[in-house]
């Protein structure tokens, strides 16, 4: 039944109770083969069905405020979804679905679109030649859709896979000039930071720029919301609000309602590659560990000598009381990766107009660079992403403890290992499999050079003190322990 309650933000909405419903697509993915239906209904591969069920639950749970995936799955443990063949196409049969996805018994159109985007991407990724066997799934991250080992062995093949997933989702627009701005930042941010990200998005929208984020709340929603107003004032009805996610994190960062193009990549590495291949410029707002993981992926890629001729404008920006945030990030990056890292980004404090103007000018430079190098506007083929950045990192207590965090490594290699360390902390914070590991075996331990570990500890403790590691008002219980420091 539906029940109207008041959410923590003071907005009245139908966010408790469950609904049974049948949902039809709106002109997309109306036909599936019998083999595809049996696979997603669990007849042939229950692991693929469970991934489909969890991702579907995440998009249906559209007004939730927790970032603990295990809580979501436990709350709706009796939720089920089934694909039914009908004479005129398919329907999804939902049982015990979150009521917040419905109004007056009808599913919200935006949620419907997200639901069928989940179906589209999991059908595609679970089919040959990408589908792993059930044994491969059980031996790797259960929150992901890994490709076969032969796929992962070739960096070029992985890029082709990312390309094919984005093309299948109709995100590649060959005749569109560069204007897609990737915005990264935390899902657990304060009101002032959210409003600043919205103000930046508004200025981007006034200048005809589109937005791509990780699709969740906070700094992933703010730029999109601001851009909708900027686009509306310019009578721009073609605004794109792209959300890129992956199965292991979607329940912790459910798609926000502004996303009008949702795509699910198999794992975090391919998600990050999709951002940098699809986007033309990147803006980073304050965030927590996940944001730092994204920064390290980006900088570790741009620092590769083979990318010397690539133009990718990158801006770190924060406003108000958070203006010192990127000074701390900058100090961490310089202390670990060296002074040369500053060549790949600029910091603009508390000035949405300056950020948007810089990005608009950056799009002119990107356009000229792509023309000069004969690279596509819609997909950055020439960007060289180090093979180790592409390879999925299987998070475990052993893999975290054996990461090489040493100053004698080349800066690009250290960036890879630092990204993996922060990726493991993200898993321990919000991914169901990582949370389960921490509950069973205790925190991950990180080892390495004392200076690097001290810098990491200082930064992470700052994130905890600023409330950047959790949302919903809960005290943070660290999922990591740094060697040589108190627990």
Short mmCIF file of C-alpha atoms in Angstrom, two decimals:
data_model
loop_
_atom_site.label_atom_id
_atom_site.label_comp_id
_atom_site.label_asym_id
_atom_site.label_seq_id
_atom_site.Cartn_x
_atom_site.Cartn_y
_atom_site.Cartn_z
CA UNK A 1 0.00 0.00 0.00
CA UNK A 2 0.99 3.63 -0.44
CA UNK A 3 1.65 5.76 2.62
CA UNK A 4 2.54 9.45 2.56
CA UNK A 5 5.32 10.41 4.95
CA UNK A 6 7.66 13.32 5.53
CA UNK A 7 11.24 12.74 4.44
CA UNK A 8 14.27 14.01 6.43
CA UNK A 9 14.56 16.97 4.04
CA UNK A 10 11.03 18.06 4.86
CA UNK A 11 9.52 17.08 1.50
CA UNK A 12 6.24 15.21 1.61
CA UNK A 13 6.27 12.14 -0.59
CA UNK A 14 5.09 8.55 -0.91
CA UNK A 15 8.27 6.91 0.35
CA UNK A 16 7.04 4.00 2.42
CA UNK A 17 5.07 0.89 1.63
CA UNK A 18 5.23 -1.27 -1.47
CA UNK A 19 3.34 -1.67 -4.74
CA UNK A 20 2.62 -4.54 -7.14
CA UNK A 21 2.45 -3.43 -10.76
CA UNK A 22 2.93 -4.30 -14.40
CA UNK A 23 5.09 -1.86 -16.38
CA UNK A 24 5.42 -1.56 -20.15
CA UNK A 25 8.25 0.23 -22.01
CA UNK A 26 7.73 3.58 -23.74
CA UNK A 27 8.80 2.80 -27.28
CA UNK A 28 12.16 1.17 -26.45
CA UNK A 29 13.30 -2.39 -25.88
CA UNK A 30 9.82 -3.79 -26.46
CA UNK A 31 11.08 -7.14 -27.75
CA UNK A 32 13.38 -9.71 -26.17
CA UNK A 33 14.27 -13.21 -27.29
CA UNK A 34 13.13 -16.22 -25.29
CA UNK A 35 16.76 -16.88 -24.35
CA UNK A 36 17.16 -13.33 -23.00
CA UNK A 37 13.96 -13.59 -20.98
CA UNK A 38 14.95 -16.92 -19.46
CA UNK A 39 18.38 -15.57 -18.57
CA UNK A 40 17.04 -12.47 -16.82
CA UNK A 41 14.24 -14.36 -15.11
CA UNK A 42 16.80 -16.64 -13.47
CA UNK A 43 15.88 -19.74 -15.45
CA UNK A 44 19.35 -20.10 -16.96
CA UNK A 45 21.56 -17.94 -14.74
CA UNK A 46 20.35 -16.86 -11.32
CA UNK A 47 23.38 -14.60 -10.79
CA UNK A 48 22.41 -12.43 -13.77
CA UNK A 49 18.84 -12.29 -12.50
CA UNK A 50 20.01 -11.18 -9.05
CA UNK A 51 22.07 -8.35 -10.60
CA UNK A 52 19.05 -7.31 -12.64
CA UNK A 53 16.80 -7.43 -9.56
CA UNK A 54 19.19 -5.33 -7.46
CA UNK A 55 19.75 -2.68 -10.12
CA UNK A 56 16.01 -2.50 -10.80
CA UNK A 57 15.36 -2.09 -7.06
CA UNK A 58 17.91 0.73 -6.91
CA UNK A 59 16.16 2.82 -9.57
CA UNK A 60 12.74 2.12 -8.08
CA UNK A 61 13.97 3.21 -4.64
CA UNK A 62 14.18 6.74 -6.03
CA UNK A 63 13.63 8.80 -2.86
CA UNK A 64 15.85 6.89 -0.46
CA UNK A 65 18.48 8.74 1.60
CA UNK A 66 20.70 5.86 2.76
CA UNK A 67 23.97 5.07 1.01
CA UNK A 68 24.22 1.58 2.50
CA UNK A 69 23.28 -0.87 -0.26
CA UNK A 70 22.81 -3.71 2.23
CA UNK A 71 20.12 -1.68 4.03
CA UNK A 72 18.24 -1.18 0.77
CA UNK A 73 18.37 -4.89 -0.12
CA UNK A 74 17.33 -5.90 3.40
CA UNK A 75 14.42 -3.45 3.49
CA UNK A 76 13.02 -4.81 0.22
CA UNK A 77 14.16 -8.42 0.54
CA UNK A 78 10.84 -9.65 -0.88
CA UNK A 79 11.01 -7.44 -3.99
CA UNK A 80 10.88 -9.40 -7.23
CA UNK A 81 10.81 -8.54 -10.92
CA UNK A 82 9.81 -10.78 -13.78
CA UNK A 83 9.81 -10.29 -17.54
CA UNK A 84 6.58 -11.42 -19.16
CA UNK A 85 6.01 -11.96 -22.86
CA UNK A 86 2.82 -10.42 -24.22
CA UNK A 87 1.37 -10.48 -27.73
CA UNK A 88 2.54 -6.92 -28.39
CA UNK A 89 5.86 -7.07 -26.54
CA UNK A 90 7.20 -7.42 -23.02
CA UNK A 91 6.09 -6.24 -19.61
CA UNK A 92 7.86 -6.12 -16.28
CA UNK A 93 5.91 -7.61 -13.40
CA UNK A 94 6.92 -5.95 -10.14
CA UNK A 95 6.06 -7.32 -6.72
CA UNK A 96 6.68 -5.43 -3.48
CA UNK A 97 8.33 -2.51 -5.29
CA UNK A 98 9.08 0.74 -3.37
CA UNK A 99 5.97 2.93 -3.40
CA UNK A 100 7.96 6.11 -3.99
CA UNK A 101 8.33 5.13 -7.67
CA UNK A 102 4.56 5.46 -8.20
CA UNK A 103 1.95 8.22 -8.13
CA UNK A 104 -1.70 7.24 -7.93
CA UNK A 105 -0.72 3.67 -8.74
CA UNK A 106 1.17 4.60 -11.94
CA UNK A 107 4.95 4.40 -12.23
CA UNK A 108 6.73 7.73 -12.72
CA UNK A 109 7.80 8.10 -16.36
CA UNK A 110 11.37 8.97 -15.42
CA UNK A 111 11.63 5.88 -13.22
CA UNK A 112 10.15 3.78 -16.02
CA UNK A 113 12.86 5.03 -18.37
CA UNK A 114 15.57 4.23 -15.82
CA UNK A 115 14.10 0.79 -15.24
CA UNK A 116 14.22 -0.10 -18.92
CA UNK A 117 17.73 1.37 -19.20
CA UNK A 118 18.74 -1.19 -16.55
CA UNK A 119 17.09 -3.92 -18.59
CA UNK A 120 18.74 -2.75 -21.81
CA UNK A 121 22.26 -2.65 -20.37
CA UNK A 122 22.11 -5.92 -18.47
CA UNK A 123 20.62 -7.72 -21.48
CA UNK A 124 23.50 -6.39 -23.57
CA UNK A 125 26.29 -7.08 -21.08
CA UNK A 126 25.07 -10.54 -20.13
CA UNK A 127 24.97 -11.71 -23.74
CA UNK A 128 27.84 -13.17 -25.78
CA UNK A 129 30.62 -12.25 -26.23
CA UNK A 130 30.61 -10.25 -23.01
CA UNK A 131 28.81 -12.55 -20.60
CA UNK A 132 30.85 -14.38 -17.97
CA UNK A 133 29.93 -17.81 -16.79
CA UNK A 134 28.26 -18.14 -13.40
CA UNK A 135 31.54 -19.49 -12.03
CA UNK A 136 33.42 -16.36 -13.12
CA UNK A 137 30.81 -14.14 -11.46
CA UNK A 138 31.02 -16.05 -8.21
CA UNK A 139 34.82 -15.77 -8.13
CA UNK A 140 34.93 -12.03 -8.80
CA UNK A 141 33.10 -9.02 -7.44
CA UNK A 142 29.45 -10.10 -7.06
CA UNK A 143 28.41 -6.46 -7.43
CA UNK A 144 29.72 -6.23 -10.99
CA UNK A 145 29.18 -7.66 -14.45
CA UNK A 146 32.74 -8.70 -15.40
CA UNK A 147 33.69 -9.52 -18.96
CA UNK A 148 35.52 -12.68 -19.89
CA UNK A 149 39.24 -12.82 -19.13
CA UNK A 150 40.03 -12.63 -22.84
CA UNK A 151 38.13 -9.36 -22.98
CA UNK A 152 40.01 -7.90 -20.02
CA UNK A 153 43.42 -8.89 -21.43
CA UNK A 154 43.23 -6.40 -24.25
CA UNK A 155 43.06 -2.70 -23.42
CA UNK A 156 41.76 -2.01 -26.93
CA UNK A 157 39.03 -4.59 -26.57
CA UNK A 158 37.91 -3.07 -23.27
CA UNK A 159 37.67 0.34 -24.94
CA UNK A 160 35.60 -1.28 -27.68
CA UNK A 161 33.34 -2.78 -25.04
CA UNK A 162 32.82 0.61 -23.40
CA UNK A 163 32.14 2.09 -26.84
CA UNK A 164 29.63 -0.64 -27.67
CA UNK A 165 27.75 -0.19 -24.38
CA UNK A 166 27.53 3.58 -24.90
CA UNK A 167 26.47 3.13 -28.53
CA UNK A 168 23.85 0.57 -27.52
CA UNK A 169 22.49 3.18 -25.09
CA UNK A 170 22.32 5.75 -27.95
CA UNK A 171 24.69 8.14 -26.14
CA UNK A 172 27.12 8.70 -29.02
CA UNK A 173 26.11 11.68 -31.18
CA UNK A 174 28.49 11.91 -34.17
CA UNK A 175 27.44 15.35 -35.46
CA UNK A 176 27.37 17.15 -32.11
CA UNK A 177 30.25 19.56 -31.30
CA UNK A 178 32.06 19.22 -27.95
CA UNK A 179 29.79 20.40 -25.12
CA UNK A 180 29.46 17.53 -22.63
CA UNK A 181 30.85 18.40 -19.20
CA UNK A 182 31.49 15.60 -16.72
CA UNK A 183 30.82 16.70 -13.13
CA UNK A 184 32.24 14.69 -10.26
CA UNK A 185 31.72 15.23 -6.55
CA UNK A 186 30.30 13.72 -3.40
CA UNK A 187 26.84 12.32 -2.84
CA UNK A 188 27.08 13.18 0.86
CA UNK A 189 27.54 16.96 0.79
CA UNK A 190 26.09 19.88 2.73
CA UNK A 191 23.42 22.26 1.51
CA UNK A 192 25.87 25.06 0.72
CA UNK A 193 28.03 22.77 -1.45
CA UNK A 194 24.95 21.46 -3.24
CA UNK A 195 23.77 24.99 -4.03
CA UNK A 196 27.22 25.92 -5.35
CA UNK A 197 27.25 22.90 -7.70
CA UNK A 198 23.77 23.93 -8.85
CA UNK A 199 24.98 27.50 -9.51
CA UNK A 200 27.84 26.17 -11.64
CA UNK A 201 25.42 23.94 -13.54
CA UNK A 202 23.17 26.93 -14.16
CA UNK A 203 26.02 28.90 -15.71
CA UNK A 204 27.00 25.90 -17.83
CA UNK A 205 23.40 25.54 -19.01
CA UNK A 206 23.21 29.21 -20.01
CA UNK A 207 26.20 28.56 -22.27
CA UNK A 208 24.63 25.55 -23.96
CA UNK A 209 26.76 22.92 -22.21
CA UNK A 210 25.38 19.51 -21.26
CA UNK A 211 25.99 17.59 -18.05
CA UNK A 212 27.23 14.06 -17.31
CA UNK A 213 27.56 12.81 -13.71
CA UNK A 214 27.58 9.60 -11.71
CA UNK A 215 23.76 10.01 -11.66
CA UNK A 216 23.27 10.05 -7.88
CA UNK A 217 22.40 12.80 -5.36
CA UNK A 218 24.49 15.69 -4.04
CA UNK A 219 27.13 17.03 -6.43
CA UNK A 220 25.88 14.62 -9.07
CA UNK A 221 22.39 16.13 -9.01
CA UNK A 222 23.17 19.82 -8.38
CA UNK A 223 24.85 20.59 -11.73
CA UNK A 224 22.03 18.86 -13.59
CA UNK A 225 19.36 20.77 -11.72
CA UNK A 226 21.10 24.09 -12.36
CA UNK A 227 21.60 23.26 -16.03
CA UNK A 228 17.89 22.56 -16.51
CA UNK A 229 17.14 26.15 -15.51
CA UNK A 230 19.90 27.55 -17.72
CA UNK A 231 18.71 25.45 -20.65
CA UNK A 232 15.09 26.53 -20.06
CA UNK A 233 16.04 30.22 -20.08
CA UNK A 234 17.81 29.70 -23.39
CA UNK A 235 14.86 27.65 -24.71
CA UNK A 236 17.23 24.72 -25.14
CA UNK A 237 14.97 21.68 -25.32
CA UNK A 238 17.78 19.30 -26.25
CA UNK A 239 19.64 19.36 -22.94
CA UNK A 240 21.42 16.13 -22.05
CA UNK A 241 21.70 14.94 -18.46
CA UNK A 242 23.67 11.71 -18.65
CA UNK A 243 24.09 9.42 -15.66
CA UNK A 244 26.82 6.75 -15.69
CA UNK A 245 26.80 4.10 -12.97
CA UNK A 246 27.71 0.46 -12.31
CA UNK A 247 25.96 -2.44 -10.54
CA UNK A 248 28.04 -2.32 -7.36
CA UNK A 249 27.22 1.29 -6.53
CA UNK A 250 23.80 2.00 -8.01
CA UNK A 251 21.91 1.03 -4.84
CA UNK A 252 24.03 3.43 -2.78
CA UNK A 253 23.67 6.21 -5.36
CA UNK A 254 20.27 5.71 -6.96
CA UNK A 255 19.73 7.72 -10.16
CA UNK A 256 18.36 11.19 -9.55
CA UNK A 257 15.16 12.11 -11.43
CA UNK A 258 16.81 14.65 -13.75
CA UNK A 259 18.89 11.99 -15.53
CA UNK A 260 17.40 11.54 -19.00
CA UNK A 261 20.07 9.14 -20.28
CA UNK A 262 21.09 6.40 -17.83
CA UNK A 263 23.73 3.80 -18.64
CA UNK A 264 25.18 1.01 -16.51
CA UNK A 265 28.77 -0.13 -17.09
CA UNK A 266 30.02 -3.55 -15.86
CA UNK A 267 32.40 -2.26 -13.16
CA UNK A 268 34.00 0.89 -11.73
CA UNK A 269 36.97 0.83 -14.13
CA UNK A 270 34.76 0.80 -17.22
CA UNK A 271 32.52 3.41 -15.64
CA UNK A 272 35.52 5.71 -15.20
CA UNK A 273 36.67 5.03 -18.76
CA UNK A 274 33.21 5.90 -20.05
CA UNK A 275 33.42 9.30 -18.31
CA UNK A 276 36.74 10.28 -19.87
CA UNK A 277 35.97 8.84 -23.32
CA UNK A 278 32.52 10.46 -23.54
CA UNK A 279 33.17 13.80 -21.79
CA UNK A 280 34.86 16.85 -23.30
CA UNK A 281 35.78 18.56 -20.03
CA UNK A 282 35.66 17.66 -16.33
CA UNK A 283 34.64 19.70 -13.30
CA UNK A 284 35.28 18.30 -9.83
CA UNK A 285 33.34 19.47 -6.77
CA UNK A 286 34.11 18.54 -3.15
CA UNK A 287 33.47 14.92 -2.27
CA UNK A 288 34.81 11.97 -0.38
CA UNK A 289 36.80 8.88 -1.22
CA UNK A 290 34.95 8.13 -4.44
CA UNK A 291 35.72 11.60 -5.76
CA UNK A 292 39.40 11.16 -4.98
CA UNK A 293 39.34 7.81 -6.79
CA UNK A 294 37.97 9.58 -9.86
CA UNK A 295 40.63 12.31 -9.64
CA UNK A 296 43.43 9.74 -9.42
CA UNK A 297 42.06 7.78 -12.39
CA UNK A 298 41.95 10.97 -14.43
CA UNK A 299 45.37 12.30 -13.44
CA UNK A 300 47.04 8.90 -13.73
CA UNK A 301 45.72 8.79 -17.28
CA UNK A 302 46.61 12.35 -18.29
CA UNK A 303 50.14 11.97 -16.84
CA UNK A 304 50.86 9.14 -19.28
CA UNK A 305 53.37 10.47 -21.80
CA UNK A 306 51.28 9.11 -24.69
CA UNK A 307 48.58 11.66 -23.81
CA UNK A 308 50.84 14.71 -24.23
CA UNK A 309 48.79 15.91 -27.21
CA UNK A 310 45.36 15.37 -25.65
CA UNK A 311 43.31 18.42 -24.68
CA UNK A 312 41.09 17.80 -21.63
CA UNK A 313 40.17 20.86 -19.53
CA UNK A 314 39.92 19.94 -15.83
CA UNK A 315 38.69 22.34 -13.14
CA UNK A 316 38.53 21.79 -9.39
CA UNK A 317 36.03 24.17 -7.80
CA UNK A 318 34.35 24.81 -4.47
CA UNK A 319 32.48 27.73 -2.97
CA UNK A 320 31.79 29.38 0.34
CA UNK A 321 33.11 27.66 3.45
CA UNK A 322 34.51 24.79 1.33
CA UNK A 323 37.01 26.89 -0.60
CA UNK A 324 39.95 25.34 1.25
CA UNK A 325 38.90 21.81 0.22
CA UNK A 326 40.92 21.71 -3.00
CA UNK A 327 43.97 23.25 -1.35
CA UNK A 328 44.07 20.07 0.75
CA UNK A 329 43.52 17.86 -2.29
CA UNK A 330 46.22 19.76 -4.17
CA UNK A 331 48.67 19.31 -1.28
CA UNK A 332 47.96 15.57 -1.20
CA UNK A 333 48.44 15.19 -4.95
CA UNK A 334 51.70 17.13 -4.98
CA UNK A 335 53.09 15.26 -1.96
CA UNK A 336 52.37 11.87 -3.53
CA UNK A 337 52.63 12.41 -7.32
CA UNK A 338 54.97 15.38 -7.54
CA UNK A 339 54.75 19.04 -8.54
CA UNK A 340 54.18 18.16 -12.21
CA UNK A 341 50.65 16.97 -11.43
CA UNK A 342 49.49 20.60 -11.24
CA UNK A 343 49.87 20.92 -15.01
CA UNK A 344 46.73 18.87 -15.52
CA UNK A 345 44.15 20.89 -13.57
CA UNK A 346 43.32 24.37 -12.39
CA UNK A 347 41.52 25.45 -9.22
CA UNK A 348 38.79 28.13 -9.36
CA UNK A 349 37.34 29.15 -6.01
CA UNK A 350 33.81 30.40 -5.40
CA UNK A 351 33.10 31.69 -8.92
CA UNK A 352 30.48 29.78 -10.98
CA UNK A 353 30.70 32.23 -13.88
CA UNK A 354 34.49 31.87 -14.16
CA UNK A 355 34.13 28.07 -14.14
CA UNK A 356 31.54 28.11 -16.91
CA UNK A 357 33.46 30.62 -19.04
CA UNK A 358 36.63 28.54 -18.68
CA UNK A 359 34.75 25.42 -19.77
CA UNK A 360 33.15 27.19 -22.73
CA UNK A 361 36.60 28.32 -23.85
CA UNK A 362 37.87 24.81 -23.18
CA UNK A 363 35.32 23.40 -25.62
CA UNK A 364 36.80 25.57 -28.38
CA UNK A 365 40.24 24.14 -27.57
CA UNK A 366 38.90 20.57 -27.46
CA UNK A 367 37.20 21.04 -30.83
CA UNK A 368 40.43 22.32 -32.39
CA UNK A 369 42.42 19.47 -30.83
CA UNK A 370 40.03 16.78 -32.04
CA UNK A 371 40.09 18.24 -35.55
CA UNK A 372 43.89 18.45 -35.58
CA UNK A 373 44.32 14.88 -34.36
CA UNK A 374 41.38 13.59 -36.44
CA UNK A 375 39.77 12.14 -33.33
CA UNK A 376 35.99 11.82 -32.97
CA UNK A 377 33.97 14.45 -31.11
CA UNK A 378 31.66 11.81 -29.65
CA UNK A 379 34.29 9.40 -28.23
CA UNK A 380 37.91 10.12 -27.32
CA UNK A 381 39.58 7.18 -29.06
CA UNK A 382 43.09 8.63 -28.91
CA UNK A 383 43.20 8.96 -25.12
CA UNK A 384 45.59 6.31 -23.80
CA UNK A 385 44.35 4.80 -20.54
CA UNK A 386 47.06 2.71 -18.81
CA UNK A 387 46.24 -0.99 -18.92
CA UNK A 388 46.40 -1.26 -15.11
CA UNK A 389 43.80 1.48 -14.82
CA UNK A 390 41.48 -0.58 -16.99
CA UNK A 391 41.96 -3.86 -15.14
CA UNK A 392 39.20 -4.46 -12.53
CA UNK A 393 40.56 -4.39 -8.99
CA UNK A 394 39.17 -7.30 -6.97
CA UNK A 395 38.81 -5.79 -3.51
CA UNK A 396 39.75 -8.07 -0.62
CA UNK A 397 41.69 -7.82 2.62
CA UNK A 398 44.70 -9.38 0.89
CA UNK A 399 44.62 -7.21 -2.23
CA UNK A 400 44.30 -4.06 -0.14
CA UNK A 401 47.14 -5.03 2.23
CA UNK A 402 49.53 -5.82 -0.65
CA UNK A 403 49.05 -2.59 -2.62
CA UNK A 404 52.41 -0.95 -3.39
CA UNK A 405 52.20 2.60 -2.00
CA UNK A 406 55.82 3.73 -2.36
CA UNK A 407 57.57 6.88 -3.53
CA UNK A 408 60.12 4.90 -5.56
CA UNK A 409 57.37 3.94 -8.02
CA UNK A 410 56.83 6.06 -11.16
CA UNK A 411 54.18 8.69 -10.47
CA UNK A 412 51.71 7.19 -12.95
CA UNK A 413 52.05 3.74 -11.33
CA UNK A 414 51.63 5.17 -7.84
CA UNK A 415 48.47 6.94 -9.04
CA UNK A 416 47.09 3.55 -10.14
CA UNK A 417 47.74 2.00 -6.73
CA UNK A 418 46.37 5.00 -4.84
CA UNK A 419 43.22 4.82 -6.95
CA UNK A 420 42.87 1.16 -6.07
CA UNK A 421 43.30 1.93 -2.37
CA UNK A 422 40.52 4.51 -2.48
CA UNK A 423 38.40 2.19 -4.64
CA UNK A 424 38.67 -0.44 -1.90
CA UNK A 425 37.55 2.09 0.70
CA UNK A 426 34.55 3.00 -1.49
CA UNK A 427 33.69 -0.72 -1.63
CA UNK A 428 33.99 -1.02 2.15
CA UNK A 429 31.80 2.05 2.60
CA UNK A 430 28.90 1.44 0.24
CA UNK A 431 29.11 -1.73 -1.87
CA UNK A 432 27.22 -4.70 -0.52
CA UNK A 433 30.12 -7.12 -1.05
CA UNK A 434 32.64 -4.75 0.57
CA UNK A 435 30.40 -3.99 3.54
CA UNK A 436 29.99 -7.76 4.09
CA UNK A 437 33.79 -8.26 4.05
CA UNK A 438 34.27 -5.58 6.70
CA UNK A 439 31.55 -7.05 8.89
CA UNK A 440 33.09 -10.50 8.70
CA UNK A 441 36.83 -9.76 8.84
CA UNK A 442 37.18 -6.19 10.14
CA UNK A 443 38.75 -3.16 8.42
CA UNK A 444 41.10 -3.33 5.44
CA UNK A 445 44.73 -2.53 6.25
CA UNK A 446 46.88 -0.31 4.05
CA UNK A 447 50.70 -0.54 4.04
CA UNK A 448 53.44 1.51 2.40
CA UNK A 449 55.82 4.45 2.79
CA UNK A 450 55.14 6.30 6.06
CA UNK A 451 54.87 9.71 4.36
CA UNK A 452 52.29 8.49 1.84
CA UNK A 453 50.32 6.71 4.55
CA UNK A 454 50.40 9.80 6.78
CA UNK A 455 49.09 11.96 3.94
CA UNK A 456 46.33 9.45 3.24
CA UNK A 457 45.44 9.26 6.94
CA UNK A 458 45.31 13.04 7.24
CA UNK A 459 43.07 13.34 4.18
CA UNK A 460 40.76 10.48 5.18
CA UNK A 461 40.38 11.74 8.75
CA UNK A 462 39.49 15.12 7.29
CA UNK A 463 36.79 13.48 5.14
CA UNK A 464 35.38 11.75 8.23
CA UNK A 465 35.40 14.97 10.26
CA UNK A 466 33.64 16.82 7.42
CA UNK A 467 30.97 14.09 7.16
CA UNK A 468 31.98 13.13 3.62
CA UNK A 469 32.03 9.38 4.17
CA UNK A 470 28.37 8.75 4.99
CA UNK A 471 24.97 10.30 4.58
CA UNK A 472 21.79 10.09 6.61
CA UNK A 473 23.27 11.45 9.83
CA UNK A 474 25.11 8.28 10.86
CA UNK A 475 28.48 8.30 12.56
CA UNK A 476 31.16 6.87 10.28
CA UNK A 477 32.82 3.62 11.27
CA UNK A 478 36.04 3.43 9.21
CA UNK A 479 36.39 0.42 6.89
CA UNK A 480 40.17 0.86 6.71
CA UNK A 481 43.18 0.93 9.00
CA UNK A 482 46.44 2.60 8.00
CA UNK A 483 49.58 0.83 9.22
CA UNK A 484 51.27 2.66 12.09
CA UNK A 485 48.25 4.74 13.08
CA UNK A 486 45.63 4.24 15.80
CA UNK A 487 42.60 2.25 14.67
#
